[in-house]
Short mmCIF file of C-alpha atoms and ligand atoms in Angstrom, two decimals:
data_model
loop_
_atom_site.label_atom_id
_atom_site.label_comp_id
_atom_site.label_asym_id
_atom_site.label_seq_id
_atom_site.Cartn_x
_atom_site.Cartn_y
_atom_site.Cartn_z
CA UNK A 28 111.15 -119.40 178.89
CA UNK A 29 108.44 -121.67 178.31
CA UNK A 30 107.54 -124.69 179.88
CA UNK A 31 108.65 -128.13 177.97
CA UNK A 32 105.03 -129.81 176.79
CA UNK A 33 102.90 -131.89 179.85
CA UNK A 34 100.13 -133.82 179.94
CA UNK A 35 97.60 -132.93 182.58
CA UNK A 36 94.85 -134.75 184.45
CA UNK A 37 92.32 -133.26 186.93
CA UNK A 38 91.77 -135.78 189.72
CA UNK A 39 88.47 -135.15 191.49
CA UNK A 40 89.27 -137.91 194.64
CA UNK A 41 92.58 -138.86 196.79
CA UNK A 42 92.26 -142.64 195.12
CA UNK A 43 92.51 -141.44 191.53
CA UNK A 44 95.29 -139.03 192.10
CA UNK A 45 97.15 -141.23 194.37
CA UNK A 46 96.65 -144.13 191.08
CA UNK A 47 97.16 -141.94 188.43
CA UNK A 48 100.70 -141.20 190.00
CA UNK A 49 101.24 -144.95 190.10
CA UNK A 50 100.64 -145.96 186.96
CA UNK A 51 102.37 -142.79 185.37
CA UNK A 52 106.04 -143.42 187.58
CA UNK A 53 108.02 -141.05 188.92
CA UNK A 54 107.73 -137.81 186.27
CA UNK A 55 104.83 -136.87 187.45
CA UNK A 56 103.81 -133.59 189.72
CA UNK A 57 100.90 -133.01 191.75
CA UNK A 58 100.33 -129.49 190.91
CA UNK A 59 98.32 -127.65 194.03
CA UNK A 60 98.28 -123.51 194.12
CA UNK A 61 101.23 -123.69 191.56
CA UNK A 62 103.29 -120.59 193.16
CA UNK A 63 106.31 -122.58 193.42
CA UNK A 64 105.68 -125.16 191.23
CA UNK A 65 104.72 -122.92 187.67
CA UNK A 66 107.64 -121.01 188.14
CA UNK A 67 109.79 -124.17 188.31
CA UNK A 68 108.54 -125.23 185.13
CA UNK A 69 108.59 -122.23 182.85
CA UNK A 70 112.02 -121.60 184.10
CA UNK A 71 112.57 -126.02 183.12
CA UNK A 72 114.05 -126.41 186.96
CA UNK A 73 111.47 -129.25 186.34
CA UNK A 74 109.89 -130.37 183.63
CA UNK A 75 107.77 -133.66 184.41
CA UNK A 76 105.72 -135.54 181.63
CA UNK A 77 102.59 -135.03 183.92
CA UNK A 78 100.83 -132.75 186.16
CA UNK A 79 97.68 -134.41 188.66
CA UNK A 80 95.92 -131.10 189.45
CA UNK A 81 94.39 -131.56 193.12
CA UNK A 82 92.88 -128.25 193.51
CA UNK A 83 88.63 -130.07 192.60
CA UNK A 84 89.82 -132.65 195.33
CA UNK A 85 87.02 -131.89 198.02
CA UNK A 86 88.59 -133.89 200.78
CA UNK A 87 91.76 -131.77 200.49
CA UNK A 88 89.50 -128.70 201.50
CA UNK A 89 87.80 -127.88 204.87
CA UNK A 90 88.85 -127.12 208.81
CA UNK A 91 87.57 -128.68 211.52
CA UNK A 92 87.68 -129.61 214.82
CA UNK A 93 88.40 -133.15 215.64
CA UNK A 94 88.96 -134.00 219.26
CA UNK A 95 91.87 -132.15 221.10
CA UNK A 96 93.56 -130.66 217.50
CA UNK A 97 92.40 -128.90 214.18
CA UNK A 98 92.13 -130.69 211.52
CA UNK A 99 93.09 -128.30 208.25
CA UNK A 100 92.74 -129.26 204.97
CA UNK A 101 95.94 -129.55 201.93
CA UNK A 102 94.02 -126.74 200.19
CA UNK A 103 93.36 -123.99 202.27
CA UNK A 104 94.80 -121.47 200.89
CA UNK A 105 97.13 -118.80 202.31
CA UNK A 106 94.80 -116.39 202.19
CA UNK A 107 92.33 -118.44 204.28
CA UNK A 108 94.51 -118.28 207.31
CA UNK A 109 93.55 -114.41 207.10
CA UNK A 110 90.12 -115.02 207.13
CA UNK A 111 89.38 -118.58 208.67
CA UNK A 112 87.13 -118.24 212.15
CA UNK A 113 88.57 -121.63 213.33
CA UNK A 114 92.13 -120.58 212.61
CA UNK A 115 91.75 -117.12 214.55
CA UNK A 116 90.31 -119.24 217.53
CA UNK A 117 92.44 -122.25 217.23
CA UNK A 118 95.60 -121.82 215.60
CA UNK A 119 96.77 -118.13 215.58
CA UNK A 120 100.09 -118.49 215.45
CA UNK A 121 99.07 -119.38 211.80
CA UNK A 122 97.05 -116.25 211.46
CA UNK A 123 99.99 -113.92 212.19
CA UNK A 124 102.48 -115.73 210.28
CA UNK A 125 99.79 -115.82 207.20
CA UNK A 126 100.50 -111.55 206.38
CA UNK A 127 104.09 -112.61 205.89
CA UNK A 128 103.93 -114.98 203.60
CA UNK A 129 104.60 -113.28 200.10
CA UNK A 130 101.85 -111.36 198.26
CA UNK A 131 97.96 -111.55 198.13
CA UNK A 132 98.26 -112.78 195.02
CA UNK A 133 100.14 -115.38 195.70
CA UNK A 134 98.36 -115.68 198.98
CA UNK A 135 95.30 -116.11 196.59
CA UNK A 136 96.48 -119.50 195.22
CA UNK A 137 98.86 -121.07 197.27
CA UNK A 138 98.25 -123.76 199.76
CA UNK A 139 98.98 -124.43 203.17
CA UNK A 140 99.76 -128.50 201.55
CA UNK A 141 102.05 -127.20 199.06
CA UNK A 142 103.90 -124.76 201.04
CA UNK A 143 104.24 -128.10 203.62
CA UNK A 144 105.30 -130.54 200.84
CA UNK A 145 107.83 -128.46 199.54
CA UNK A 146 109.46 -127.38 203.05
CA UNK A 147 111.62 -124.27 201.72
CA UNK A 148 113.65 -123.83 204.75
CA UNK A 149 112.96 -119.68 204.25
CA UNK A 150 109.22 -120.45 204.44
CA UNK A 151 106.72 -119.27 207.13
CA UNK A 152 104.06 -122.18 207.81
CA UNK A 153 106.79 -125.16 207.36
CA UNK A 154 108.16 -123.92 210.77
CA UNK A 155 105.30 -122.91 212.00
CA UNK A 156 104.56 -126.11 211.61
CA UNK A 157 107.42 -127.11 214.23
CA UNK A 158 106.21 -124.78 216.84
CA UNK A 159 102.54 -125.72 216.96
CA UNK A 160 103.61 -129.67 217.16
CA UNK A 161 101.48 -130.47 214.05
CA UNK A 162 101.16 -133.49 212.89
CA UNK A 163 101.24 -134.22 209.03
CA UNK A 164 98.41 -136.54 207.56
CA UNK A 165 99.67 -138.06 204.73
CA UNK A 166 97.72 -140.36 202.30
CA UNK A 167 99.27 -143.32 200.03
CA UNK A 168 98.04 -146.22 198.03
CA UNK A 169 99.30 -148.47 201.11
CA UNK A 170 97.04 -146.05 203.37
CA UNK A 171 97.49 -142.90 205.40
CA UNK A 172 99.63 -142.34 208.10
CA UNK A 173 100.69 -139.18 210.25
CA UNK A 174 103.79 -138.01 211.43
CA UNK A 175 105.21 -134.95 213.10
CA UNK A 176 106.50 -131.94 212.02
CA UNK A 177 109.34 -132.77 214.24
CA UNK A 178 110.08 -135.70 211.76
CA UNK A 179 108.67 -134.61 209.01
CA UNK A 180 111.20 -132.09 207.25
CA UNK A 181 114.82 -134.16 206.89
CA UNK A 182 117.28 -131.82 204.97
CA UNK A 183 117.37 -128.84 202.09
CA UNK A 184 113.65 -129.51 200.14
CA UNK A 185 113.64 -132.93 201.46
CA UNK A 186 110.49 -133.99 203.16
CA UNK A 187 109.14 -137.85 204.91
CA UNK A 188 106.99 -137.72 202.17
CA UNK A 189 107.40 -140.91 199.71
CA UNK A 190 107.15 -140.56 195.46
CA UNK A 191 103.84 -140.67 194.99
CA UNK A 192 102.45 -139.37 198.48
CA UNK A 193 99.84 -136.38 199.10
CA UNK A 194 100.19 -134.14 201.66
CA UNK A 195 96.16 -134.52 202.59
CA UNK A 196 95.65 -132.14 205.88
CA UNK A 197 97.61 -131.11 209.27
CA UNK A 198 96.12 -131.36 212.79
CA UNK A 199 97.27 -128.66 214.89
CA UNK A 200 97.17 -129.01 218.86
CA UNK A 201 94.20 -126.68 219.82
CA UNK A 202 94.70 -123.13 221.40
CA UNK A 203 94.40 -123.00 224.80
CA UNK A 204 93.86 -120.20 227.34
CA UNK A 205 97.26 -120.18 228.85
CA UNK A 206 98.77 -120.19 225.69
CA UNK A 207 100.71 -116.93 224.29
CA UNK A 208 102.03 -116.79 220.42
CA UNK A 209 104.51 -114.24 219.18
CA UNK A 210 105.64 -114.31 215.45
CA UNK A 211 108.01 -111.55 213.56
CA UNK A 212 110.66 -111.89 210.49
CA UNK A 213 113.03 -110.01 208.79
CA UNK A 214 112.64 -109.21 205.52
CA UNK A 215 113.97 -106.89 203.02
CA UNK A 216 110.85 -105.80 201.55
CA UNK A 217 107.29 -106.84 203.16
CA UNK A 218 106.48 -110.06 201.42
CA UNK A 219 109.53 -111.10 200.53
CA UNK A 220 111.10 -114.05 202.00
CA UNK A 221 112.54 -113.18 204.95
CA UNK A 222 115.76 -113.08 205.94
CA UNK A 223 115.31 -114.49 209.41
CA UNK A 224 112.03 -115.29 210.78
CA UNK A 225 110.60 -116.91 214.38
CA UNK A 226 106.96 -118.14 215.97
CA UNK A 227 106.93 -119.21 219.27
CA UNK A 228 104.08 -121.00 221.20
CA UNK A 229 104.47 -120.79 224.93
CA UNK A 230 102.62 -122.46 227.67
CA UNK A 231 102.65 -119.92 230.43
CA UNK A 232 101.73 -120.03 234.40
CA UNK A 233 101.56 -116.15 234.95
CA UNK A 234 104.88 -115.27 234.11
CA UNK A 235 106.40 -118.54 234.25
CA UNK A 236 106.94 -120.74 231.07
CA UNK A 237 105.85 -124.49 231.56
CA UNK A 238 106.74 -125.78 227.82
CA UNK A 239 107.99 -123.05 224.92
CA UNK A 240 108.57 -124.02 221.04
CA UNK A 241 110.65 -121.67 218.94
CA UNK A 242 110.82 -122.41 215.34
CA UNK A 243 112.59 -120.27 213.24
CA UNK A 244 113.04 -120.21 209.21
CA UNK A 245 115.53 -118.71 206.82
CA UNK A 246 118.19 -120.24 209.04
CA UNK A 247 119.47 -123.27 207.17
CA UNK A 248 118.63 -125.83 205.41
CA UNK A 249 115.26 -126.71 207.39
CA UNK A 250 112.85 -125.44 209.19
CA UNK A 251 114.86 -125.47 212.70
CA UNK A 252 113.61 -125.60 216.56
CA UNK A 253 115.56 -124.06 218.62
CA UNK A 254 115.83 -126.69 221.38
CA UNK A 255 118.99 -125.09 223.34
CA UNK A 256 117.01 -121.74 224.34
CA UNK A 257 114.11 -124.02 225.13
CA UNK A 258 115.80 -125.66 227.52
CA UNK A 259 116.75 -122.58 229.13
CA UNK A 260 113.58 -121.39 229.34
CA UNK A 261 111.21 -124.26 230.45
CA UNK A 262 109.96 -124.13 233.86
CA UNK A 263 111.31 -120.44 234.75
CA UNK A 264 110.39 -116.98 235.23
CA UNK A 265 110.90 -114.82 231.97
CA UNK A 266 113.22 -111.89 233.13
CA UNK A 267 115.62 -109.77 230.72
CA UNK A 268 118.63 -112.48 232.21
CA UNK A 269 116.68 -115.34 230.96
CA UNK A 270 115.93 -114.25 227.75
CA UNK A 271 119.59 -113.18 227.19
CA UNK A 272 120.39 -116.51 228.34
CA UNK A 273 118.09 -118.11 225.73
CA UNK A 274 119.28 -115.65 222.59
CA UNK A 275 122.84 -116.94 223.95
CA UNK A 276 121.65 -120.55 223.21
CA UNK A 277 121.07 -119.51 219.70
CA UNK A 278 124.87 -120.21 218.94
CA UNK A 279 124.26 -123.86 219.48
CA UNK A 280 120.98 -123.82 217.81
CA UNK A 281 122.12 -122.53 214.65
CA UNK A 282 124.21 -123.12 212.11
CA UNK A 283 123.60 -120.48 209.42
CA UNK A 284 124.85 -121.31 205.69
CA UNK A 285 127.85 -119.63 204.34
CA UNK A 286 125.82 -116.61 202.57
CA UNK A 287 127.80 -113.57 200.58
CA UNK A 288 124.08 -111.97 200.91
CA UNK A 289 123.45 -112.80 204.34
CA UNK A 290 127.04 -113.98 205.85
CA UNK A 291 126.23 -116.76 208.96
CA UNK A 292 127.51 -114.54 212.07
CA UNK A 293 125.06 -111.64 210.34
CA UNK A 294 122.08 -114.35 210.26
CA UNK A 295 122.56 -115.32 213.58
CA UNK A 296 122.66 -111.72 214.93
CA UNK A 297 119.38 -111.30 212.97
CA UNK A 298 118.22 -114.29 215.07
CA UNK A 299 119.67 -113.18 218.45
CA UNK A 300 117.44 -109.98 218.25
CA UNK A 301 114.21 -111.70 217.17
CA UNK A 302 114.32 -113.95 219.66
CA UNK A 303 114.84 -111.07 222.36
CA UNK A 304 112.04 -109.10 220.91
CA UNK A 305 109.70 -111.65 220.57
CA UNK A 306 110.45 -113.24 224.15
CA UNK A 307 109.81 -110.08 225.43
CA UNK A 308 106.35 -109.91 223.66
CA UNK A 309 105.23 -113.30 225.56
CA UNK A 310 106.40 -111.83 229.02
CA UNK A 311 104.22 -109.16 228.29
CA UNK A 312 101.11 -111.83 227.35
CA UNK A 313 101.26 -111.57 223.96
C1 FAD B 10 107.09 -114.27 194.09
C2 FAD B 10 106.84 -115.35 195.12
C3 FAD B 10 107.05 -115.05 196.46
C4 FAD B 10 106.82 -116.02 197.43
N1 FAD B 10 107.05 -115.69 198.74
C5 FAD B 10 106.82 -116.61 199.69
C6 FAD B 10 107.04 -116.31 201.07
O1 FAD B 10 107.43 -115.20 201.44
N2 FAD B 10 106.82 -117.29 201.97
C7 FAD B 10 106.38 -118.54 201.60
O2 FAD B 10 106.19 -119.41 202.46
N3 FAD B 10 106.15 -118.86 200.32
C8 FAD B 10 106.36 -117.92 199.36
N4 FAD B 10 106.12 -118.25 198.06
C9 FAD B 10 105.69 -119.62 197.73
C10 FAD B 10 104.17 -119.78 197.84
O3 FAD B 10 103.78 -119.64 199.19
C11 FAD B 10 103.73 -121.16 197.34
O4 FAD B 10 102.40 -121.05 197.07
C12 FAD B 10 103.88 -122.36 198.24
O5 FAD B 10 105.17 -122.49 198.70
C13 FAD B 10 103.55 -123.65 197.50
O6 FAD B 10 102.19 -123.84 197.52
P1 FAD B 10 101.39 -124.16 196.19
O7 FAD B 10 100.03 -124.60 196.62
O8 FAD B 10 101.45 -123.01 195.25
O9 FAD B 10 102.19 -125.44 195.64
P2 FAD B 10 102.60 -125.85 194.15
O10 FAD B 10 103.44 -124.77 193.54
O11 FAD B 10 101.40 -126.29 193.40
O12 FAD B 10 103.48 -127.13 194.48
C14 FAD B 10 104.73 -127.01 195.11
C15 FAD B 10 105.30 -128.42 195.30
O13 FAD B 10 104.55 -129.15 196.26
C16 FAD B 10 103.96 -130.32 195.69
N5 FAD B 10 102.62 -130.41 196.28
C17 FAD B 10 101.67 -129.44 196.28
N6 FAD B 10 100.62 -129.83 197.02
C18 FAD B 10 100.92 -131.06 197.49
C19 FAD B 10 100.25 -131.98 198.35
N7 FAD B 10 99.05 -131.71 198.89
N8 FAD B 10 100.86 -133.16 198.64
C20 FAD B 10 102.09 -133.46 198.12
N9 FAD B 10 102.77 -132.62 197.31
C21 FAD B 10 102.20 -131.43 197.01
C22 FAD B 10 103.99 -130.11 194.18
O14 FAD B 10 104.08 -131.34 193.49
C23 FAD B 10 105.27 -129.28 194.03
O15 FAD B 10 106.39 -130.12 194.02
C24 FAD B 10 106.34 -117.31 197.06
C25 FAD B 10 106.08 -117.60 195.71
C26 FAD B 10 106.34 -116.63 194.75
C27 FAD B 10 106.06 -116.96 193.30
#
């Protein structure tokens, strides 16, 4: 199928994207990497009278360091999270989720903004978005605002974000030295989306855990922390009983959808032994 006919306009600042979308109403697209959104139209899921291509937006791009977090741009691409100096030093839970996330050439195009805006619950950096306690910068006409990840992702595609709202950079707690990341998924085939998939960011004092974050995708309808094994974990030792205590919590964590592909209890099996493994790669100092 084709697309149905669009206008298009190439916005080269935040202020004439964010008014173009105004005046135009509510069919209207921002159109970023377009890996999820070109798709969508050629197969008419969506078929909106205009696009606003952000991609020559040059405050979109860039990473930086800004106090106490990193500061990363709408449009860095996928592929930059491979490559990216500041995101090896600063934010590597992002660098070992980036491999998973489909193919290079989609890698190529897509952006870390437009994989954020439109929160696919089996997505990689949406959740890893949870673990790292980013916060979302968000730019209107009324201003810009931030909020966290925590907040940000409400149910099945569903996002804080407001019609006519960019997506214009996260900031990203800064790496620290007693930090340890682990990230794995499940997928069928590398580079597809997976069928369970987990980053954790753990605060460690030798071999004890001060604060953990476990974010897993694929697992319902968002992006989901799982808060119960958390709790079971802050402030103790990690031994083989504590982590089987923590891929017990799972049960109350997670509430996989009904699935004849993937049935729930199968899901959260899938989850149960991710968890272990990658618990056991932060005892180890991962
Ligand atoms: C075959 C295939 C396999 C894939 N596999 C994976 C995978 O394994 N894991 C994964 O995470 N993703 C996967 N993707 C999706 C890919 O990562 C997308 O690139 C990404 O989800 C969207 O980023 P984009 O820049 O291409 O956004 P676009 O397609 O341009 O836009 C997507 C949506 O976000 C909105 N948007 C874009 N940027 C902004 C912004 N800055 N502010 C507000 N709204 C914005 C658009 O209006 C649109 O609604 C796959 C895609 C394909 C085609």
């Amino acid at each position: 199928m084709k697309a149905r006919a669009f206008s298009y306009l190439r916005a080269s600042t935040i202020d004439q994207a964010l008014g173009a979308h105004a005046r135009a109403g509510d069919d209207v697209r921002f159109i970023a990497g377009g890996q999820s959104l070109v798709p969508a139209l050629s197969l008419r899921l969506q078929a909106p009278q205009l696009l606003i291509d952000i991609t020559h937006i040059a405050e979109l791009r860039g990473i930086s360091c800004e106090g106490q977090s990193l500061r990363i741009g709408a449009l860095t691409r996928h592929r930059d999270m491979l490559s990216e100096p500041l995101i090896a030093e600063f934010a590597p839970l992002l660098r070992a989720a980036a491999p998973f996330v489909a193919h290079p050439a989609i890698r190529n195009r897509g952006t870390l903004g437009g994989s954020i805006a439109l929160a696919d619950p089996a997505s990689e950096f949406p959740a890893m978005m949870l673990a790292l306690d980013a916060e979302i910068e968000i730019a209107s006409q009324a201003g810009s605002r931030r909020v966290k990840a925590d907040d940000f992702f409400l149910d099945l595609f569903e996002t804080a974000l407001q019609p006519g709202e960019l997506v214009t950079a996260v900031h990203v707690p800064l790496f620290k030295s007693n930090q340890r990341i682990a990230f794995d998924e499940f997928a069928r085939r590398r580079g597809d989306y997976a069928l369970v998939g987990c980053g954790i960011m753990a605060s460690c004092e030798g071999d004890r855990i001060e604060a953990i974050r476990i974010a897993l995708f694929s697992v319902g309808n968002v992006p989901t922390r799982a808060k119960g094994a958390e709790a079971v974990l802050n402030g103790f030792r990690l031994d083989a009983t504590r982590i089987a205590s923590a891929q017990g919590a799972l049960q109350a964590d997670l509430t996989p959808p009904e699935s004849d592909e993937v049935p729930p209890a199968m899901r959260l099996h899938l989850a149960r032994v991710l968890l272990g493994r990658l618990l056991a790669r932060i005892g180890e100092g991962a």
